[in-house]
CSV table of C-alpha atoms in Angstrom, one decimal:
chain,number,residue,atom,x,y,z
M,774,UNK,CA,-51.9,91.8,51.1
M,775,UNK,CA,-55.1,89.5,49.6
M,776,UNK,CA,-56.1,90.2,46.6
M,777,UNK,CA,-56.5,87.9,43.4
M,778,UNK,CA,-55.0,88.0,40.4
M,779,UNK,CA,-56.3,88.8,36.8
M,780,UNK,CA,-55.8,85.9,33.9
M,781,UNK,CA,-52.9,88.0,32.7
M,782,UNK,CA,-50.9,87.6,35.9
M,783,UNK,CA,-52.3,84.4,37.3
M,784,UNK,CA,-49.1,82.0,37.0
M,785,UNK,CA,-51.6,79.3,38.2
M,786,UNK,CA,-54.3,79.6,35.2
M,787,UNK,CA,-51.5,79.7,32.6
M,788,UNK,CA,-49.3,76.5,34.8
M,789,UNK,CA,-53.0,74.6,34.5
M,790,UNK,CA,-53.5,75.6,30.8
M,791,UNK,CA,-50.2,73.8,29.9
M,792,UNK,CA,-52.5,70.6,30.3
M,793,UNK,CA,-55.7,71.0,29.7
M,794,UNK,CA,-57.9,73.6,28.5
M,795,UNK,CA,-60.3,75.6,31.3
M,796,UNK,CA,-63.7,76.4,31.2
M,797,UNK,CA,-64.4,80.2,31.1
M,798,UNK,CA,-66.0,79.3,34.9
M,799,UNK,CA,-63.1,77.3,36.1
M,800,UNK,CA,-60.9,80.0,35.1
M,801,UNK,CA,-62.3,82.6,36.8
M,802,UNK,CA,-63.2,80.6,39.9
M,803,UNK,CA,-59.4,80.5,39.9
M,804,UNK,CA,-59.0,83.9,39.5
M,805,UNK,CA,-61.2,84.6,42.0
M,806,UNK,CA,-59.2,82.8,45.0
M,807,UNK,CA,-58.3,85.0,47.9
M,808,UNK,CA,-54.8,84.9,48.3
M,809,UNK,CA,-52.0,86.6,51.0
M,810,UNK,CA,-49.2,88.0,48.1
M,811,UNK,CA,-45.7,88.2,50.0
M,812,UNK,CA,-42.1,89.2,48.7
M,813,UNK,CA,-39.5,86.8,50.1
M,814,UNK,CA,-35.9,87.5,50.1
M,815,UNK,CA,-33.8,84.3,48.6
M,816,UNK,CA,-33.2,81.5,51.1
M,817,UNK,CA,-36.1,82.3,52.9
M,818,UNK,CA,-38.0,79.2,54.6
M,819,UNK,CA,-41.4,79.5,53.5
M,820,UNK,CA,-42.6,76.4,55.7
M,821,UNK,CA,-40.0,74.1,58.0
M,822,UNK,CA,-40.6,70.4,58.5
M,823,UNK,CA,-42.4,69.6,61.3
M,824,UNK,CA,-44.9,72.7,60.5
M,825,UNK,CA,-48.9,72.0,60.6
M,826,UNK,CA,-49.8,74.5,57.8
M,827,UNK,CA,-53.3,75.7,57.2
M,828,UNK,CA,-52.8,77.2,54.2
M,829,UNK,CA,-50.6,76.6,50.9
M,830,UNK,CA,-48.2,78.0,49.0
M,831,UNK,CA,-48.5,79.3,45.1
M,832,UNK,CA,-45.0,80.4,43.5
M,833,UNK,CA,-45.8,83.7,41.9
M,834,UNK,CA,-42.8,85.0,40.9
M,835,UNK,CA,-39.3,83.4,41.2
M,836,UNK,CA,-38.3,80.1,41.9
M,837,UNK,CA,-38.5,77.6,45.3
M,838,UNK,CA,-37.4,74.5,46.5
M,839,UNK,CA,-37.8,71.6,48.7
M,840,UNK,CA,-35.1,70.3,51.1
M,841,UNK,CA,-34.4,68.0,53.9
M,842,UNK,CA,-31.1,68.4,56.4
M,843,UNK,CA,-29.4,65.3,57.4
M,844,UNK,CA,-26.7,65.0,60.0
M,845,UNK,CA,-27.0,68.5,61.1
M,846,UNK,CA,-25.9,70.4,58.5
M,847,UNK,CA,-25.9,68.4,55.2
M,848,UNK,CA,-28.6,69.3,52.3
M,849,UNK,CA,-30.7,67.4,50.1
M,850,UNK,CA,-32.7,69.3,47.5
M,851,UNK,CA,-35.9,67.4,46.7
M,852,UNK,CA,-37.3,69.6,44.1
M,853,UNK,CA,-37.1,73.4,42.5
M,854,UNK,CA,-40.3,74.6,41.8
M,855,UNK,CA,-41.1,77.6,39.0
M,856,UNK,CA,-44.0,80.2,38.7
M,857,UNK,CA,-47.5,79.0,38.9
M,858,UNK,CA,-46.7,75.7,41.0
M,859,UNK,CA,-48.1,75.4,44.7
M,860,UNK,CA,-45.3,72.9,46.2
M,861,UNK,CA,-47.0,72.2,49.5
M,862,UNK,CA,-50.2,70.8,48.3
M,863,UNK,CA,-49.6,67.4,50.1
M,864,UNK,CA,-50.7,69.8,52.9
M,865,UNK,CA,-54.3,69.7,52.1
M,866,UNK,CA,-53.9,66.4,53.6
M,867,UNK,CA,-51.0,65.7,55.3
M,868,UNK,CA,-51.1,67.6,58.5
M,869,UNK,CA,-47.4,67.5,59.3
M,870,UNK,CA,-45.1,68.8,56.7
M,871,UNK,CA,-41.8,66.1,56.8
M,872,UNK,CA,-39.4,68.7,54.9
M,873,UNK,CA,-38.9,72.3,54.4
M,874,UNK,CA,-39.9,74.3,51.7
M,875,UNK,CA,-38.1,77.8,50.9
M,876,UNK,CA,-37.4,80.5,48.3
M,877,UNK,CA,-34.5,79.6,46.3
M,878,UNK,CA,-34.1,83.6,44.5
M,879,UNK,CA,-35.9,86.5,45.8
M,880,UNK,CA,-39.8,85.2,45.0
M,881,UNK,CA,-43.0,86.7,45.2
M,882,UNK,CA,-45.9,83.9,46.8
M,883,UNK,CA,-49.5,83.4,47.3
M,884,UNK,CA,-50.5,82.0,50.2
M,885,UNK,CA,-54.3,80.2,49.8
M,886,UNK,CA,-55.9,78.9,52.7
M,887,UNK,CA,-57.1,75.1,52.9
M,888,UNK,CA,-60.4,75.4,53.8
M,889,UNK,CA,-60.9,78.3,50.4
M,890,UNK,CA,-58.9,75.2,48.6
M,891,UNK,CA,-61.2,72.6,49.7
M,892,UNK,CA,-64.7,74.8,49.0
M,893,UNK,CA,-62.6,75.4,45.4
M,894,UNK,CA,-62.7,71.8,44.4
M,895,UNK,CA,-66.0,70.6,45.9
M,896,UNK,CA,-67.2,73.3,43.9
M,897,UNK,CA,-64.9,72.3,40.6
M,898,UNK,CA,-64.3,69.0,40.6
M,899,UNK,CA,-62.5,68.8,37.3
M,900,UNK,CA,-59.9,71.4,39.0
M,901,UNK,CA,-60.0,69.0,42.3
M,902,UNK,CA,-58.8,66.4,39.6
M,903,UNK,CA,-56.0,68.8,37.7
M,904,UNK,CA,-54.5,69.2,41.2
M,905,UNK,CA,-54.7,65.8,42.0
M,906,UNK,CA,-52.9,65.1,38.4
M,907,UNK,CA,-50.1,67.6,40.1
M,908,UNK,CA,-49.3,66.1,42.6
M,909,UNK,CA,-48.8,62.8,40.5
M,910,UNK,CA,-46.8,64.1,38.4
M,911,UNK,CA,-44.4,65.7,40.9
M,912,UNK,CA,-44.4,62.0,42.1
M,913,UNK,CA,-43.2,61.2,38.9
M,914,UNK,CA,-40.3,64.0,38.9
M,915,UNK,CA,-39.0,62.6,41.9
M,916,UNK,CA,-38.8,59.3,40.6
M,917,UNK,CA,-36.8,60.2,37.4
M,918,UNK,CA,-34.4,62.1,40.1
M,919,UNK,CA,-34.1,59.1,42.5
M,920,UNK,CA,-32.9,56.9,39.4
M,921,UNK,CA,-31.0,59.7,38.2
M,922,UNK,CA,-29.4,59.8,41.2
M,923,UNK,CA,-28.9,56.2,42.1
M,924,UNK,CA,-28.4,54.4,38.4
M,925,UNK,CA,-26.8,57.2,36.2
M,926,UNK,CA,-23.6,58.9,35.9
M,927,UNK,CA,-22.9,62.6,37.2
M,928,UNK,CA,-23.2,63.9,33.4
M,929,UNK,CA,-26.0,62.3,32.7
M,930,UNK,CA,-27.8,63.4,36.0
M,931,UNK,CA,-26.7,66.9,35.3
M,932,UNK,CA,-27.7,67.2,31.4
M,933,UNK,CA,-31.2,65.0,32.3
M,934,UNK,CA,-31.7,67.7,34.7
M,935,UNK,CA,-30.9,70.6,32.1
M,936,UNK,CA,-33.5,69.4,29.9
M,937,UNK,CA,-36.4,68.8,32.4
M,938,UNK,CA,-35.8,72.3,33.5
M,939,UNK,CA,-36.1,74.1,29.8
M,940,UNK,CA,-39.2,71.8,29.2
M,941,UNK,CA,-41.2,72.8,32.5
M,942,UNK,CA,-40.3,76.9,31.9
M,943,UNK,CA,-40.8,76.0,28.3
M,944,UNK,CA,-44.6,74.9,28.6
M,945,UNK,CA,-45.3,78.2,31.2
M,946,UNK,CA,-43.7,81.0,28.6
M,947,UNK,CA,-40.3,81.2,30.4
M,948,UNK,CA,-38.4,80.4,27.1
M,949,UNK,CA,-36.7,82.7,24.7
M,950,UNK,CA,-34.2,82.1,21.9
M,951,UNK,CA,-33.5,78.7,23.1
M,952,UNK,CA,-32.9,80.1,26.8
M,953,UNK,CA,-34.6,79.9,29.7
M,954,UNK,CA,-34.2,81.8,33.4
M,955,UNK,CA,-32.1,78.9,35.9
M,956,UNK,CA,-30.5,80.7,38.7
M,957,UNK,CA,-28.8,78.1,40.6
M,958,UNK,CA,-26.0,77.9,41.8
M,959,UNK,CA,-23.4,75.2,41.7
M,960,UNK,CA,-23.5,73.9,45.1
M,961,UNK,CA,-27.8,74.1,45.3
M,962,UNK,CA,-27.3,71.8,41.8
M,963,UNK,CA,-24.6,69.6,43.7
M,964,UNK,CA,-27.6,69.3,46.3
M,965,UNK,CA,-30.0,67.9,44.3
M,966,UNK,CA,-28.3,65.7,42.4
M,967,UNK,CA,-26.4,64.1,45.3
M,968,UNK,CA,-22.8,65.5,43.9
M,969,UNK,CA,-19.8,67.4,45.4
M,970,UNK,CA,-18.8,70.9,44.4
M,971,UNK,CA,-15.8,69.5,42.9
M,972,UNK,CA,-17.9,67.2,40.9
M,973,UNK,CA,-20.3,69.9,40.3
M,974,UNK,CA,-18.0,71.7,38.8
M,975,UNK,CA,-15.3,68.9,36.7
M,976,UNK,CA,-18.8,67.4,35.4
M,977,UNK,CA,-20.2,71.0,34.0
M,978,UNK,CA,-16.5,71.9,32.4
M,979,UNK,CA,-16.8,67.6,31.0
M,980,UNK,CA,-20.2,69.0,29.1
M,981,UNK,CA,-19.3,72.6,28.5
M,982,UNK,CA,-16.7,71.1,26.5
M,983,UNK,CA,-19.3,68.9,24.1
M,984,UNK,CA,-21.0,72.7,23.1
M,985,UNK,CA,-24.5,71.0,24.2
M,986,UNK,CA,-25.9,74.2,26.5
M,987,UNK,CA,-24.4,77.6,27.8
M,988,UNK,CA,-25.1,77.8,31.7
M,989,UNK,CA,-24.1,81.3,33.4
M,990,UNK,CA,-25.3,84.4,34.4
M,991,UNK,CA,-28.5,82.4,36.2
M,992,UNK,CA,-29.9,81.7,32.6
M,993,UNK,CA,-29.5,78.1,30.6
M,994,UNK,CA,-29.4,78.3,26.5
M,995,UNK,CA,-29.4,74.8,24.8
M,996,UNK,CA,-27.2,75.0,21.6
M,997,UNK,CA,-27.6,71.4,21.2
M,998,UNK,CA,-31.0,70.1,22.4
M,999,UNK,CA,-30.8,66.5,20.6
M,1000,UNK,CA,-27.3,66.4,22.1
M,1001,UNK,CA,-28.4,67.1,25.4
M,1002,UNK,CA,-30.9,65.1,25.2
M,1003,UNK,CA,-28.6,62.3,24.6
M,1004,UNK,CA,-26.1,62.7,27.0
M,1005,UNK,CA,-28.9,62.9,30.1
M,1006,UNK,CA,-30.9,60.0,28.7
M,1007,UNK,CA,-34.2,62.4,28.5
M,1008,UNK,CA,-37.4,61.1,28.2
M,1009,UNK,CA,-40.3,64.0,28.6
M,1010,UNK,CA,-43.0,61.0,29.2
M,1011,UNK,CA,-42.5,61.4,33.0
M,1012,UNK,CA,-43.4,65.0,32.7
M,1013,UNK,CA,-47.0,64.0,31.2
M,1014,UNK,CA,-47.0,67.2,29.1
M,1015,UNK,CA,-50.1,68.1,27.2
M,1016,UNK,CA,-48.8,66.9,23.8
M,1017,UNK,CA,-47.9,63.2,22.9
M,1018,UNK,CA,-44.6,64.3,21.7
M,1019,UNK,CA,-43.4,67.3,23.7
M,1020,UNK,CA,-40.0,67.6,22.1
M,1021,UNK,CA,-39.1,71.3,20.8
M,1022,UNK,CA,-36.8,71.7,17.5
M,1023,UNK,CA,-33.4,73.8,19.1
């Protein structure tokens, strides 16, 4: 169905706010974007590569993520994405999409057209230029997870991960008591950071036994954050959150 969505519900407004402060115009020029609202099952494809999209993809509800296949049946995870994220941007401008894009739990998605996207930021350039700052910093994610999972160690790659997770669902509202929604799975976290199930599994029972974080039941509660910090070598600058000094007291 196309509707839009009001400030309350808008997971884009309050992703944007995280960063900057709107206008009362920008923000409802945002609210104001058509969008097609779909339910997807988990593991759904939402776009495949080789796909020429003409419209874009806003996480509503849920969570996504980005993958490439190699030799025929192996998986690489590129990215998750959380509510009020659109993960296929690049598609304003890259015509050919060169990896897939999917639901990763049962997600509800906005789809917004490219040419409503392209009259949104000639009209709002500032929001043309919080986009663009998006896309940069997804850059930047994926760099911290190619030298995570190049240079460090599986615990490491596992508790920096951890704590870029409860800092992104932190800044949207997704936090509570230290906890935060992660429904992943063991093998979808051995896909993205380049690890076997076995490893997976030894490396989380190696940091379970340190008391940094709890991880079960789809939901991640720190119990030690400066620990955790420690042990995955985090450093929020590559996140380019809103404050100087995004670290949170656990």
């Amino acid at each position: 169905m196309d509707r839009p969505l009001d400030t309350e519900q808008h997971p884009l407004v309050r992703k944007l706010e995280s960063a900057v402060d709107l206008t009362s115009v920008e923000r409802d020029a945002l609210i104001a974007v058509p969008m097609t609202v779909r339910d997807l099952r988990a593991n759904q494809d939402i776009v495949r590569e080789g796909d020429r999209p003409s419209q874009c993809c806003l996480v509503l509800e849920g969570f996504a993520f980005r993958y490439k296949i190699v030799s025929g049946d192996r998986r690489q995870i590129l990215a998750f994405h959380v509510p009020g994220e659109i993960p296929d941007l690049m598609s304003l401008y890259l015509r050919t999409l060169d990896h897939s894009l999917a639901s990763l739990t049962p997600a509800r998605v906005g789809f917004l057209q490219h040419r409503v996207m392209r009259e949104l930021m000639l009209r709002h350039p500032r929001l043309a230029g919080l986009f663009w700052r998006e896309t940069l910093i997804d850059a930047s994610i994926f760099r911290e997870w190619l030298t995570g999972v190049g240079r460090r160690r599986a615990p490491a790659r596992i508790a920096n991960f951890f704590c870029e997770m409860f800092v992104r669902l932190d800044v949207i509202g997704m936090a509570s008591d230290n906890s935060v929604p992660l429904p992943i799975t063991q093998e979808e976290l051995g896909d993205a950071l380049g690890l076997s199930a076995v490893h997976t599994n030894r490396t989380l029972q190696e940091l379970r036994s340190k008391n940094l974080f709890s991880f079960e039941g789809g939901r991640l509660t720190v119990l030690d954050w400066e620990g955790l910090k420690v042990a995955g070598e985090f450093d929020p600058t590559y996140l380019h959150l809103r404050r100087d000094d995004p670290d949170r007291e656990a």
